C-alpha positions as a printed Julia matrix, in Angstrom:
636×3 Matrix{Float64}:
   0.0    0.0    0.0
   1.24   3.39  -1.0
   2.02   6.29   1.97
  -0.55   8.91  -0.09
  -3.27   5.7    0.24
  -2.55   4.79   3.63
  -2.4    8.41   4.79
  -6.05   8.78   3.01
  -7.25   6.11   4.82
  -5.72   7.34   8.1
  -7.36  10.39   7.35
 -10.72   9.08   6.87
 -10.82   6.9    9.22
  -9.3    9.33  12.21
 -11.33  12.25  10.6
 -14.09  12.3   13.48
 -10.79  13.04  16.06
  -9.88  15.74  13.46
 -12.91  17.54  13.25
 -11.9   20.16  16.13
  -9.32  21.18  14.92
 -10.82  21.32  11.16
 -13.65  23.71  12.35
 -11.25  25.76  14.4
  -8.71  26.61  11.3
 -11.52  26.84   9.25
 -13.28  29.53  11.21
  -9.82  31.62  10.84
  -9.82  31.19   7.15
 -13.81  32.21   7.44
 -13.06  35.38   9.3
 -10.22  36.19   7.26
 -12.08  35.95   4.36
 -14.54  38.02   5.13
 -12.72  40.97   6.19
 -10.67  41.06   2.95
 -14.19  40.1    1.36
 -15.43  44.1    2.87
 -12.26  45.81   1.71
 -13.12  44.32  -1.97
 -16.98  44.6   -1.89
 -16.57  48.66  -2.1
 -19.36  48.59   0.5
 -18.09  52.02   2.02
 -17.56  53.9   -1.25
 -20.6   55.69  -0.04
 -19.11  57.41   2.64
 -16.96  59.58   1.25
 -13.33  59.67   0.64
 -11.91  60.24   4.31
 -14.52  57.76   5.75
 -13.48  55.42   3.25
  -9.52  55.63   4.12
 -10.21  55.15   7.91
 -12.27  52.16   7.26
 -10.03  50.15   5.18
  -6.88  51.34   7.33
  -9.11  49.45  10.2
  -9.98  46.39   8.42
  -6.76  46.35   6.81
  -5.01  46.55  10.41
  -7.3   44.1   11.97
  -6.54  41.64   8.88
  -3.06  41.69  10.25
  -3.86  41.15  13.43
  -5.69  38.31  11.98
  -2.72  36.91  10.08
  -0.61  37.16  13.2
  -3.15  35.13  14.96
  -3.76  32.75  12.49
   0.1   32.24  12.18
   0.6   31.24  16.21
  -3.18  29.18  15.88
  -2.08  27.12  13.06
   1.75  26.77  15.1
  -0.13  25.63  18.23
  -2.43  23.5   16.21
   0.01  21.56  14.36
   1.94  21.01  17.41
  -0.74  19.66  19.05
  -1.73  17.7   15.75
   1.8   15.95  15.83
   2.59  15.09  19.38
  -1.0   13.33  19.11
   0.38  11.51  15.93
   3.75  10.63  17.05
   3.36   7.85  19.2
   1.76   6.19  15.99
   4.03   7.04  13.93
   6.52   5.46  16.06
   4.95   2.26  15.72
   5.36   2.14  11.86
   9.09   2.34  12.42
   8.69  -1.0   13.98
   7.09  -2.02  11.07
  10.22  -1.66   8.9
   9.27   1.99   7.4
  12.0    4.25   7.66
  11.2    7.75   9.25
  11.36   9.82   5.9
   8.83   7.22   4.58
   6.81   8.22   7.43
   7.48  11.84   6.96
   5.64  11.77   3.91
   2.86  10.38   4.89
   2.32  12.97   7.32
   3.01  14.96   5.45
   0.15  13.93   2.96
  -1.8   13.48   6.16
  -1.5   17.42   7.52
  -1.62  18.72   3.88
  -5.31  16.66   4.03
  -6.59  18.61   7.46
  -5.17  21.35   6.22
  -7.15  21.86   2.54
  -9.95  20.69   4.36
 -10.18  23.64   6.5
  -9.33  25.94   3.95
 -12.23  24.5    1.58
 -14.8   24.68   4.56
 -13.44  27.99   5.7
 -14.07  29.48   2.02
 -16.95  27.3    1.18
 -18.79  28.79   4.15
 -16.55  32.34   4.41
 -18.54  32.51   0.56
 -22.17  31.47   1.71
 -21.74  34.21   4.84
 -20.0   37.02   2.7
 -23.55  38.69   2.51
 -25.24  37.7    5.87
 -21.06  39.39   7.26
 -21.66  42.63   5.7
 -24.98  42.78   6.59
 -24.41  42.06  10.26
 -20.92  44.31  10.73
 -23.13  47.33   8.88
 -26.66  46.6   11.09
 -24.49  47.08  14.21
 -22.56  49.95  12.47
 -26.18  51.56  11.42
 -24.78  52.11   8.2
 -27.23  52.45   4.88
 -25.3   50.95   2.08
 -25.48  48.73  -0.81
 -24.42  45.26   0.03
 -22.96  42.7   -2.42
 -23.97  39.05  -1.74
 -21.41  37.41  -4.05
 -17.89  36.69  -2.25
 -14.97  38.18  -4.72
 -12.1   35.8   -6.29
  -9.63  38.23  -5.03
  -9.86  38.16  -1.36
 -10.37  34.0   -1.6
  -7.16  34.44  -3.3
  -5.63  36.21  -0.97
  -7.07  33.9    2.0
  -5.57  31.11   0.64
  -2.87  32.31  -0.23
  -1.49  33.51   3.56
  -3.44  30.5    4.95
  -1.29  28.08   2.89
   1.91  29.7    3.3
   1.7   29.83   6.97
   0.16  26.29   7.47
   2.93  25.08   4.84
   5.86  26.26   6.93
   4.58  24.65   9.84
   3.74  21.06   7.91
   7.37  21.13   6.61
   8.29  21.88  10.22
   6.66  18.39  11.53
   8.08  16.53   8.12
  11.51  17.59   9.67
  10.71  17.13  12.91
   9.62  13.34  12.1
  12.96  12.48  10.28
  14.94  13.53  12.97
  13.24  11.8   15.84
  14.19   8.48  17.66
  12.07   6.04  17.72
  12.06   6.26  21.21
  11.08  10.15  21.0
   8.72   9.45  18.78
   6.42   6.85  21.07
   7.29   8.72  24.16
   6.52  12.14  22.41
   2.59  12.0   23.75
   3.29  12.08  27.16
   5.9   14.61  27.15
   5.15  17.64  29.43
   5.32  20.82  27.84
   8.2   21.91  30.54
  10.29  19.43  32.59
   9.45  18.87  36.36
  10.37  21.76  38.65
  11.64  21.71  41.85
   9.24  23.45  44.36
  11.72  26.47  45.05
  11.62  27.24  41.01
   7.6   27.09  41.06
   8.29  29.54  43.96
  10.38  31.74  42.24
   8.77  32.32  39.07
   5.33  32.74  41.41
   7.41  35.76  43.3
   8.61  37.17  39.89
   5.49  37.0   38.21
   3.41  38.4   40.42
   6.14  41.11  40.51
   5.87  41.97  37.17
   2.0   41.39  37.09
   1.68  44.3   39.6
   4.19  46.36  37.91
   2.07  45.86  34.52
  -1.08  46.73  36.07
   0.46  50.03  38.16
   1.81  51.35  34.62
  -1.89  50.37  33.25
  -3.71  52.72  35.75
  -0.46  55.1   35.26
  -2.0   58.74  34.92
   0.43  60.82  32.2
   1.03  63.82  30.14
   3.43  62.7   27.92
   4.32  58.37  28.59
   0.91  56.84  28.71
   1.34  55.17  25.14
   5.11  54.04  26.3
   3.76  52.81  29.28
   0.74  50.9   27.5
   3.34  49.11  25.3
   5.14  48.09  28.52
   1.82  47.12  30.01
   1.06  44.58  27.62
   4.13  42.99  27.7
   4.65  42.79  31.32
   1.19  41.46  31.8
   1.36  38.63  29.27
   4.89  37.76  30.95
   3.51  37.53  34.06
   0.32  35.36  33.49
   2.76  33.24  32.02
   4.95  33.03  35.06
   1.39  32.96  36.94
   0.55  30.25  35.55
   4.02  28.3   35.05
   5.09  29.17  39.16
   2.14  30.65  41.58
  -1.34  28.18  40.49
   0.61  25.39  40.61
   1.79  26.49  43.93
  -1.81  26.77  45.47
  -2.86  23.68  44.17
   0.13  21.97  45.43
  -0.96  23.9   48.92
  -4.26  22.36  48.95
  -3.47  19.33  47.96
  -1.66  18.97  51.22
  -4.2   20.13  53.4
  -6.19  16.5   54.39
  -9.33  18.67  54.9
  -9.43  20.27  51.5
  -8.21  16.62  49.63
 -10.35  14.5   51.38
 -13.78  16.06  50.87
 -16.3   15.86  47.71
 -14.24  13.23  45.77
 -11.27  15.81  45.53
  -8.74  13.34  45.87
  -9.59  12.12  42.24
  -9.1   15.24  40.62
  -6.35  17.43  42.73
  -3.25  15.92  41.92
  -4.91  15.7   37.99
  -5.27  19.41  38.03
  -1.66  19.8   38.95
   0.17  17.86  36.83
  -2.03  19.38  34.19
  -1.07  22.73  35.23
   2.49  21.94  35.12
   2.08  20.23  32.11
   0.0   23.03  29.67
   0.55  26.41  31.86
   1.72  27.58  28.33
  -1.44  26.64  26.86
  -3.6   27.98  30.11
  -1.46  31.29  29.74
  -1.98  31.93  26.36
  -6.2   31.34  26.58
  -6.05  33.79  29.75
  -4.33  36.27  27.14
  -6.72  35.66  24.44
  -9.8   35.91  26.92
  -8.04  38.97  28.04
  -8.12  40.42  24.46
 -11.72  39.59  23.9
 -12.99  41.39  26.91
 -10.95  44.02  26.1
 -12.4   44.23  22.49
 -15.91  43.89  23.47
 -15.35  47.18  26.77
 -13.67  49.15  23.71
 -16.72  48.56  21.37
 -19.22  49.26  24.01
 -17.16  52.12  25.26
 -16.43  53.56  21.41
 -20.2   53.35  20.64
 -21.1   55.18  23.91
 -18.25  57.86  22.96
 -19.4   58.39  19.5
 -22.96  58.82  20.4
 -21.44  61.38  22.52
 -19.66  63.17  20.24
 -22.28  63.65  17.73
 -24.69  64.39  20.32
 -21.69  67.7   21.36
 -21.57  68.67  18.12
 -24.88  68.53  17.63
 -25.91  70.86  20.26
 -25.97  73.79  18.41
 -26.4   74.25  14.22
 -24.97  77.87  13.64
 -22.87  79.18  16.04
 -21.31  82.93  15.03
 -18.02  84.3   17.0
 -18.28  88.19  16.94
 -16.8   91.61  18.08
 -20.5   93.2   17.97
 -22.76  92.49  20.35
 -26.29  93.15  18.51
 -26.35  90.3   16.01
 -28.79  88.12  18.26
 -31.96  89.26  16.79
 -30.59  89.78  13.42
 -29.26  86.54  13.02
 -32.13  84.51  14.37
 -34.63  86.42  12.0
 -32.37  85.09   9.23
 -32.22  81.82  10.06
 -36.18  81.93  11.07
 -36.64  82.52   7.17
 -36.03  78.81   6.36
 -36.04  77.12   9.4
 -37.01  76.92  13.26
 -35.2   77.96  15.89
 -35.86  76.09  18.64
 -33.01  77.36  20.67
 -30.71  80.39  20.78
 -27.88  81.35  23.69
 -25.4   84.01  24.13
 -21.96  84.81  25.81
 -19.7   87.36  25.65
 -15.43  85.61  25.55
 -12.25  87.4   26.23
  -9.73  86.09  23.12
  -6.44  86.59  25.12
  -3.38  85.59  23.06
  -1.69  81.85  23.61
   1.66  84.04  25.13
  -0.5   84.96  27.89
  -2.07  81.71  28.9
   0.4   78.57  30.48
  -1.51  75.57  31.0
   0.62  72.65  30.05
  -2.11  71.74  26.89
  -1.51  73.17  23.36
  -4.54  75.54  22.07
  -4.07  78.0   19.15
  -6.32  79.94  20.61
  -8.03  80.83  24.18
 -11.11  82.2   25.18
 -12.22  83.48  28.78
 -15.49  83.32  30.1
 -17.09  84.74  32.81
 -18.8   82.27  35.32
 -22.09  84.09  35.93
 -22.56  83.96  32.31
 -21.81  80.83  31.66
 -24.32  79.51  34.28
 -27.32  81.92  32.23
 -25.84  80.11  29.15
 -26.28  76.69  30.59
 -30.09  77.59  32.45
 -30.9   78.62  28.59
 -29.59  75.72  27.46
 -30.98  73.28  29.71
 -27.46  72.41  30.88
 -25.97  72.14  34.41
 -22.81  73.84  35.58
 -21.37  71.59  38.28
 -19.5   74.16  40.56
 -21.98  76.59  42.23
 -19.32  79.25  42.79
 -15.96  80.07  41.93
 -13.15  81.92  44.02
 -10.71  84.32  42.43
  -8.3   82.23  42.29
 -10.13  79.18  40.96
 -10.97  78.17  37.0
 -12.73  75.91  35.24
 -11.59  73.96  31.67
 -13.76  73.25  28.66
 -12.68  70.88  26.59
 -14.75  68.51  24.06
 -14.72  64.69  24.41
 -12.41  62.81  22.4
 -12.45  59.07  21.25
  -9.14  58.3   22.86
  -6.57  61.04  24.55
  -3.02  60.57  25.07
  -3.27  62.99  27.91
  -4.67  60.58  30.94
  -3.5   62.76  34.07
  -6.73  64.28  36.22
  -6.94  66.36  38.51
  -6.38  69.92  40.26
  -3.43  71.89  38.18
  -2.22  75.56  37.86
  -3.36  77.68  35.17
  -1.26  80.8   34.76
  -3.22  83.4   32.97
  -2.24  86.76  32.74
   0.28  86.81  34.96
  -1.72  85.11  38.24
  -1.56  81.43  39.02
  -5.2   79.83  39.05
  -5.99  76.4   40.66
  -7.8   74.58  37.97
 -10.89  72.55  39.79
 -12.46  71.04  36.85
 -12.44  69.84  33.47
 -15.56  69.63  31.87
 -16.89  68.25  28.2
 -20.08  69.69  28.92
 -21.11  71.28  25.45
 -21.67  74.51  26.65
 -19.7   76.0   23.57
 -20.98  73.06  21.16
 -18.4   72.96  18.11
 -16.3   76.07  19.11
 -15.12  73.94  22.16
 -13.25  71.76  19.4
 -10.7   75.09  18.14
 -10.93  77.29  21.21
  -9.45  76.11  24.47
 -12.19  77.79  27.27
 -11.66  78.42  30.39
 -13.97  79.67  33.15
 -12.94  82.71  35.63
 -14.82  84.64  38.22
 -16.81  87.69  36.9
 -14.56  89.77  39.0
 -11.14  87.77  37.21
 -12.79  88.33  34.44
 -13.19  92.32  34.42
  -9.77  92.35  35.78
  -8.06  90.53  32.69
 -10.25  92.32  30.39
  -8.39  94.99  29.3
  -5.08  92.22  28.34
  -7.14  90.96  25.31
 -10.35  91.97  22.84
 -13.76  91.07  24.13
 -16.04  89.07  21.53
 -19.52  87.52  21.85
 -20.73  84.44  20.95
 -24.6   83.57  19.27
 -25.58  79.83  19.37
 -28.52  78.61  17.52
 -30.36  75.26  16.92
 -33.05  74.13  14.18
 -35.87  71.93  14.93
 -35.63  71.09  11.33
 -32.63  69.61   9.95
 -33.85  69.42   6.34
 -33.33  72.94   6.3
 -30.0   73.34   7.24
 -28.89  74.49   3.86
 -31.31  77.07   3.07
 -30.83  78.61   6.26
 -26.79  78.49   6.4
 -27.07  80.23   3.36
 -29.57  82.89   4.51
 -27.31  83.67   7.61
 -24.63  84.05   5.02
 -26.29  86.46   3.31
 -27.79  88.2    6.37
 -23.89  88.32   7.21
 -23.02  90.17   3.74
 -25.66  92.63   3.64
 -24.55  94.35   7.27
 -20.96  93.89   6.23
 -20.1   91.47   8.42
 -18.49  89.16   5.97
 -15.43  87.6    6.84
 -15.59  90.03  10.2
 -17.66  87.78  11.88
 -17.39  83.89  12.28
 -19.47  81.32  11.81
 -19.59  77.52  12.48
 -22.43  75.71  11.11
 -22.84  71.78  11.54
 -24.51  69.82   9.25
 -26.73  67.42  11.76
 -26.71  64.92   8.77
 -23.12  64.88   8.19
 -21.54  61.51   8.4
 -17.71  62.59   8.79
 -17.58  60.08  11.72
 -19.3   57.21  10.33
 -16.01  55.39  10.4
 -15.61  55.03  14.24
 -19.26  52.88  13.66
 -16.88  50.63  11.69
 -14.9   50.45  13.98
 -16.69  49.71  17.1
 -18.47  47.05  14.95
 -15.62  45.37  14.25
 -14.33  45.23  17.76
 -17.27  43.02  18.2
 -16.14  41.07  15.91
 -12.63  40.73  17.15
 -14.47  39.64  20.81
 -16.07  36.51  18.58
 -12.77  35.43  17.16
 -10.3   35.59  20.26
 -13.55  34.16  22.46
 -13.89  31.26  20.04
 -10.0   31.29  19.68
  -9.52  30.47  23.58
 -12.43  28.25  23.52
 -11.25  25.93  20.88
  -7.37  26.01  21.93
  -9.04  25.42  25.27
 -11.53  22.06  23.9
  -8.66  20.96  21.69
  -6.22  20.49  24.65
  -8.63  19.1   26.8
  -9.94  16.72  24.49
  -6.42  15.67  23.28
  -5.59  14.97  27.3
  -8.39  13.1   27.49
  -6.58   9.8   25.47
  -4.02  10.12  27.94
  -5.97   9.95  31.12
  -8.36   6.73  29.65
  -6.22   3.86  31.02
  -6.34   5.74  34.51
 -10.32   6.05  34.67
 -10.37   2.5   33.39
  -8.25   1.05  36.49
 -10.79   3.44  38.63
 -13.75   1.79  37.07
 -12.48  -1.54  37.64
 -11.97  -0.39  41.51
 -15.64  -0.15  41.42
 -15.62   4.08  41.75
 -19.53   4.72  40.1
 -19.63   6.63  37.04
 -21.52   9.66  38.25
 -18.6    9.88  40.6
 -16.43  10.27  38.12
 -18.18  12.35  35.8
 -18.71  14.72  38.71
 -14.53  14.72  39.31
 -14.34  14.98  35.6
 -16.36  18.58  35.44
 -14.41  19.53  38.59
 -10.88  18.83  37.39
 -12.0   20.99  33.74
 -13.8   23.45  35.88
 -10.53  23.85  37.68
  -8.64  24.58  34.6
 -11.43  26.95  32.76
 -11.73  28.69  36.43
  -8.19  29.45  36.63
  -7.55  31.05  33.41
 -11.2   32.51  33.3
 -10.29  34.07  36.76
  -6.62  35.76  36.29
  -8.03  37.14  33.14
 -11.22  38.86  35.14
  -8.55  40.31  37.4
  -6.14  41.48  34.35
  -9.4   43.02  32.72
 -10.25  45.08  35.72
  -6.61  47.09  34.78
  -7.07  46.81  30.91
 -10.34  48.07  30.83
  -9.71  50.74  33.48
  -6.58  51.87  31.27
  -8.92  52.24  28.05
 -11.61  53.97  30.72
  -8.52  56.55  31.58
  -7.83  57.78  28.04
 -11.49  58.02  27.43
 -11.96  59.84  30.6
 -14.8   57.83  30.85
 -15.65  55.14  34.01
 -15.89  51.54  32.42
 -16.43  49.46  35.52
 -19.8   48.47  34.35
 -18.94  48.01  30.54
 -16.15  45.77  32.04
 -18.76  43.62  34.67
 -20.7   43.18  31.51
 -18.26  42.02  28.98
 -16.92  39.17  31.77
 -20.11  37.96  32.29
 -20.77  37.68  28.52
 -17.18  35.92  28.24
 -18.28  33.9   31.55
 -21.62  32.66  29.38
 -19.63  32.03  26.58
 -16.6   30.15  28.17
 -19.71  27.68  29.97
 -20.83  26.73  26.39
 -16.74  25.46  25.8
 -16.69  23.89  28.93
 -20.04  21.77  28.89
 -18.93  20.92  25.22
 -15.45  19.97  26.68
 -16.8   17.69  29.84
 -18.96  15.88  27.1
 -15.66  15.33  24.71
 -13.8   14.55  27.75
 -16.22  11.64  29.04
 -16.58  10.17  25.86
 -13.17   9.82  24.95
 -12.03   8.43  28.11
 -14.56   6.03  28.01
 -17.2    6.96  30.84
 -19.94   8.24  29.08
 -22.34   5.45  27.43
C-alpha cells in the first residue's frame, strides 16, 4: 500500500478526532475571508473619501492582526496535531518503514486537514460574505449597498497567507519526524510541555510574576502627560509575561498547597481530581497562559466597542448641540441673526456669551490651544439655564478656574486632577475639566476656560472682548437654506469675513467610520472568544486519550460513574476557572486603562463584557466535559 493511500485512509478513518481542529482553522480562514471580502466589496464607497480611508486602514489593520493570529493558531495547532500523531508514527518504524517514509505520509496526512479547512473555511466564508456585511453594517447603522457574491480576489488572498503559513509549519513536523528516535517518537505523547520543577523554582517564578504582574497593572492605571502610550506598550508585555509566570510558578503552587491540606483533599471526591489538576497545570501552563491572554483580548475588544459606541454617540450628540454658532466683536447680532435663520427654518433654541480672546503668550496651561477664550462664570451659568445644561461648581473663588474641553475618542493625555493655570500673569488652581457642550463645536478650536466675573473684568483689558450667538433648528432638512440665509444676512450688514461662523450639518456623516470600527471590535471579541475556547476544547480533548487507562483502572476499583463524571467537570472546571479568573482580574486594569484615556468610568462596561465571556466560556466547557467523558470512556 502506498504512503498517499494509507495516509487517506488514516485520514478518513481518524477524521471524526480531526474535526476540532478542522472547524477551528476553518473559522480563521472564514473570518479572514470576510474581512478582505469588505475591503473588496466597495461597500463604504458611499461614505466619502476620508470615511473610506479610515475604514479600510481598520480592516486592513485588523486583517493583520488576523494573520498574526492565524500564524501562532495554526503553530499551536500543528503542534498539538503531531505530538498526538507521534506515538503512531513510532509504531510504523517497527514495522520496517524508515522515518522519511513516514514523513511523507504525514506529510500527505497534515496537507489533508489542512485543505480541508481551507475548503470549509471558504466554502462557508462565501455562503456568509452577505449575511457578514450585513451584520458588521446593522451594528454599524450604516445604509449601504451590500454585495452578496464573495470576490475571487480576497479568496485568493485567503488562501494564499493561509497556505503559506500552514505550509511552513507542515514542513516543520516533516523535519521534525525524520529527525526523531524512535524512542522520541512513542514517548513524544506524554511529554510535558516543561520538565518537572523543583518546588523552590515554582516559587520563584510565582514571586517574579506576580512582581511583574503588579508592575504591569500600576503602569496600566499610570496617569500621564506625555508616557501613557510608552507605558501601555510596557503594560502589555509585562502582563502577558507575568500570566505566564502565573501560571508556570504561583497556580501550581496553590494547588500543590491544597493538595496537602487533608481537609481540603479529602472532601467531595477531591482526591480524584487534585493531583490531575496539577500535573495538568504543570504540564499546559503555556497553553492555560496563552487562553487567559486571548480571553483577556476579547474582553478588552468587546469594553472598547461598548465604550467607542457610547463615545461616539457622545460626540455627535456635542456637536450637535448647536447648528450655527457665530463668534463676533458686535454684540447686537442676536436678533438679526435669528430672524435670518427663522426665514427657512425653526429655531428652537438660541444662547449668548460674551469671551475674552487673550493671546496663547499669555495663557500657560501645560495643553496646546491656538487659541483661548475666557469666560465669565455668571454667564456661563445663564448660558447653561438657557440651554438646559448644568454647571457643576456653584461658585468660583478668584483664584479658581474651570476647563472646557470637548470629548475625544481616545486622549493621550490621561492625568486628572487639580493643576495651575497661569493666565495673565496670576496662578489659578484649575478645579475642573468639563466636556459639557456649553460651547458646542467652538469647544473643538478654542481652548475655554472659566474665571470669576470679578477675574474676568480684571483681565479684560489684556485681550479683545467678543460675543458668541448659538442657535439650533428643529428642522434639519433645512439646514442648507438657512446656512445660506445667515450668510447672506452676514453680507448685507458687512459682516463678511468680520464675523465667524460655524455651522454643523446634523446629517453629516464625517464620523461614520468610528461605527466601523466599534463594529468590528465586536467582531474581534467573537474570534479571540472562540480562539480560547477551541485552543481550550482541543487540549482538553487531546488529554483526554491520555488519562483513559487511569479512569479504566478506577472503574475496575468499582468508583460509580456519576462519581467520576462529577470529578471529571471539577478537574475541567478547575482549569477553565483558573484562566477565566486571572483574566477577570487582568481586565479590571485593561479596561480601566482604556476607561482613563477616554476619561470615561468603564467598571460596568467591564462587569458586563466578563459575564458575557463567563456565558460564553460555559458553552466550551459543557462541550469539553462531554468530549472529555466520551473519549475516556465513561460516558455510554
Amino acid at each position: 500500500m502506498s504512503m498517499i493511500r494509507l495516509a487517506f485512509l488514516n485520514f478518513k478513518n481518524s477524521f471524526r478526532n480531526y474535526l476540532s481542529l478542522v472547524v477551528s482553522l476553518a473559522f480563521t480562514v472564514l473570518v479572514l475571508f470576510n474581512f478582505q471580502n469588505l475591503i473588496d466589496s466597495e461597500a463604504f464607497g458611499v461614505l466619502g473619501t476620508r470615511n473610506k480611508e479610515y475604514v479600510e486602514i481598520i480592516v486592513q489593520t485588523v486583517s493583520f492582526v488576523l494573520g498574526c493570529f492565524m500564524f501562532f493558531f495554526i503553530w499551536y495547532s500543528t503542534n498539538v496535531f503531531l505530538t498526538r500523531r507521534k506515538r503512531e508514527i513510532g509504531i510504523y518504524v517497527f514495522m520496517g518503514l524508515s522515518n522519511e517514509r513516514i514523513g511523507k505520509m504525514y506529510l500527505v496526512e497534515t496537507i489533508l486537514i489542512g485543505v480541508s479547512a481551507l475548503v470549509l473555511g471558504l466554502a462557508f466564508g462565501a455562503l456568509s460574505a452577505g449575511l457578514f456585511q450585513m451584520i458588521l453594517l446593522a451594528v454599524s447603522d450604516l445604509a449601504v449597498d451590500i454585495r452578496f457574491r464573495p470576490g475571487i480576489r480576497p479568496m485568493a488572498f485567503t488562501a494564499a497567507v493561509y497556505g503559506i503559513i500552514y505550509m511552513i509549519f507542515v514542513v516543520k513536523g516533516y523535519v521534525n519526524i525524520i529527525r526523531s528516535s524512535v524512542l522520541g517518537m512513542i514517548s513524544a505523547a506524554k511529554q510535558n510541555e516543561a520538565v518537572r520543577q523543583k518546588g523552590i523554582v515554582l516559587l520563584i517564578k510565582a514571586v517574579v510574576g506576580v512582581g511583574i504582574l503588579c508592575r504591569g497593572y500600576s503602569l496600566a492605571m499610570r496617569e500621564s502627560r506625555t508616557d501613557v502610550m510608552r507605558n501601555a506598550l510596557a503594560a502589555v508585555v509585562l502582563v502577558i509575561v507575568g500570566v505566564y509566570l502565573l501560571f508556570g510558578g504561583l497556580i501550581p503552587l496553590i494547588f500543590q498547597w491544597l493538595a496537602g491540606r487533608k481537609g481540603f483533599l479529602y472532601q467531595k471526591e477531591r482526591t480524584l481530581w487534585v493531583n490531575s489538576v496539577i500535573f495538568r497545570m504543570k504540564k499546559n501552563y503555556r497553553t492555560y497562559a496563552m487562553v487567559s491572554v486571548l480571553m483577556l483580548c476579547s474582553v478588552t475588544a468587546l469594553a472598547t466597542s461598548v465604550a467607542m459606541k457610547d463615545r461616539y454617540h457622545s460626540i455627535i450628540q456635542f456637536e450637535n448641540t448647536y447648528t450655527f454658532q457665530l463668534l463676533s466683536g458686535r454684540e447686537d447680532l442676536e436678533e438679526a441673526a435669528r430672524a435670518a435663520i427663522e426665514e427657512k427654518a425653526t429655531v428652537e433654541m438660541s444662547t449668548r456669551i460674551p469671551m475674552l480672546g487673550l493671546d496663547s503668550s499669555l495663557i500657560r496651561s501645560g495643553e496646546y490651544s491656538g487659541k483661548y477664550g475666557i469666560l465669565p462664570f455668571s454667564r456661563l451659568k445663564e448660558l447653561a439655564e438657557e440651554a438646559g445644561m448644568e454647571v457643576e461648581v456653584e461658585e468660583l473663588g478668584e483664584d479658581e478656574v474651570i476647563r472646557i474641553s470637548h470629548p475625544v475618542l481616545l486622549s493621550l493625555i490621561t492625568e486628572r486632577g487639580e493643576k495651575p493655570v497661569d493666565i495673565g500673569g496670576k496662578t489659578y488652581r484649575q478645579i475642573l475639566d468639563t466636556s459639557t457642550p456649553y460651547l458646542g463645536y467652538l469647544q473643538e478650536s478654542i481652548g475655554f476656560y472659566v474665571v470669576n466675573d470679578r477675574e474676568y473684568e480684571r483681565l479684560l483689558p489684556m485681550g479683545e472682548e467678543n460675543f458668541i450667538y448659538n442657535y439650533r433648528i428643529e428642522n434639519p432638512g433645512k439646514f442648507e437654506e438657512a446656512r445660506d440665509r445667515l450668510d447672506q444676512m452676514l453680507a448685507d450688514i458687512g459682516e463678511k469675513g468680520k464675523t465667524g461662523r460655524v455651522a454643523v450639518d446634523p446629517e453629516s456623516n464625517e464620523l461614520d467610520w468610528v461605527k466601523v470600527f466599534y463594529s468590528v471590535c465586536i467582531f474581534m471579541f467573537l474570534v479571540f472568544i472562540l480562539a480560547s475556547g477551541s485552543i481550550m476544547f482541543m487540549k482538553l480533548y487531546n488529554d483526554a486519550f491520555e488519562e483513559k487507562e487511569r479512569y479504566r483502572v478506577l472503574m475496575k476499583m468499582g468508583f460509580d460513574r456519576q462519581v467520576l463524571k462529577k470529578s471529571i467537570g471539577a478537574e475541567l472546571g478547575a482549569s477553565y476557572g483558573v484562566t477565566f479568573g486571572v483574566m477577570g482580574i487582568s481586565s479590571f486594569f485593561s479596561v480601566g486603562a482604556l476607561g482613563k484615556m477616554m476619561s470615561r468610568n468603564l467598571t460596568a462596561v467591564n462587569a458586563v463584557s466578563v459575564a458575557v465571556v463567563l456565558g460564553i466560556l460555559a458553552v466550551w466547557y459543557v462541550l469539553s466535559v462531554e468530549a472529555y467523558e466520551r473519549n475516556v470512556g465513561i460516558k455510554r
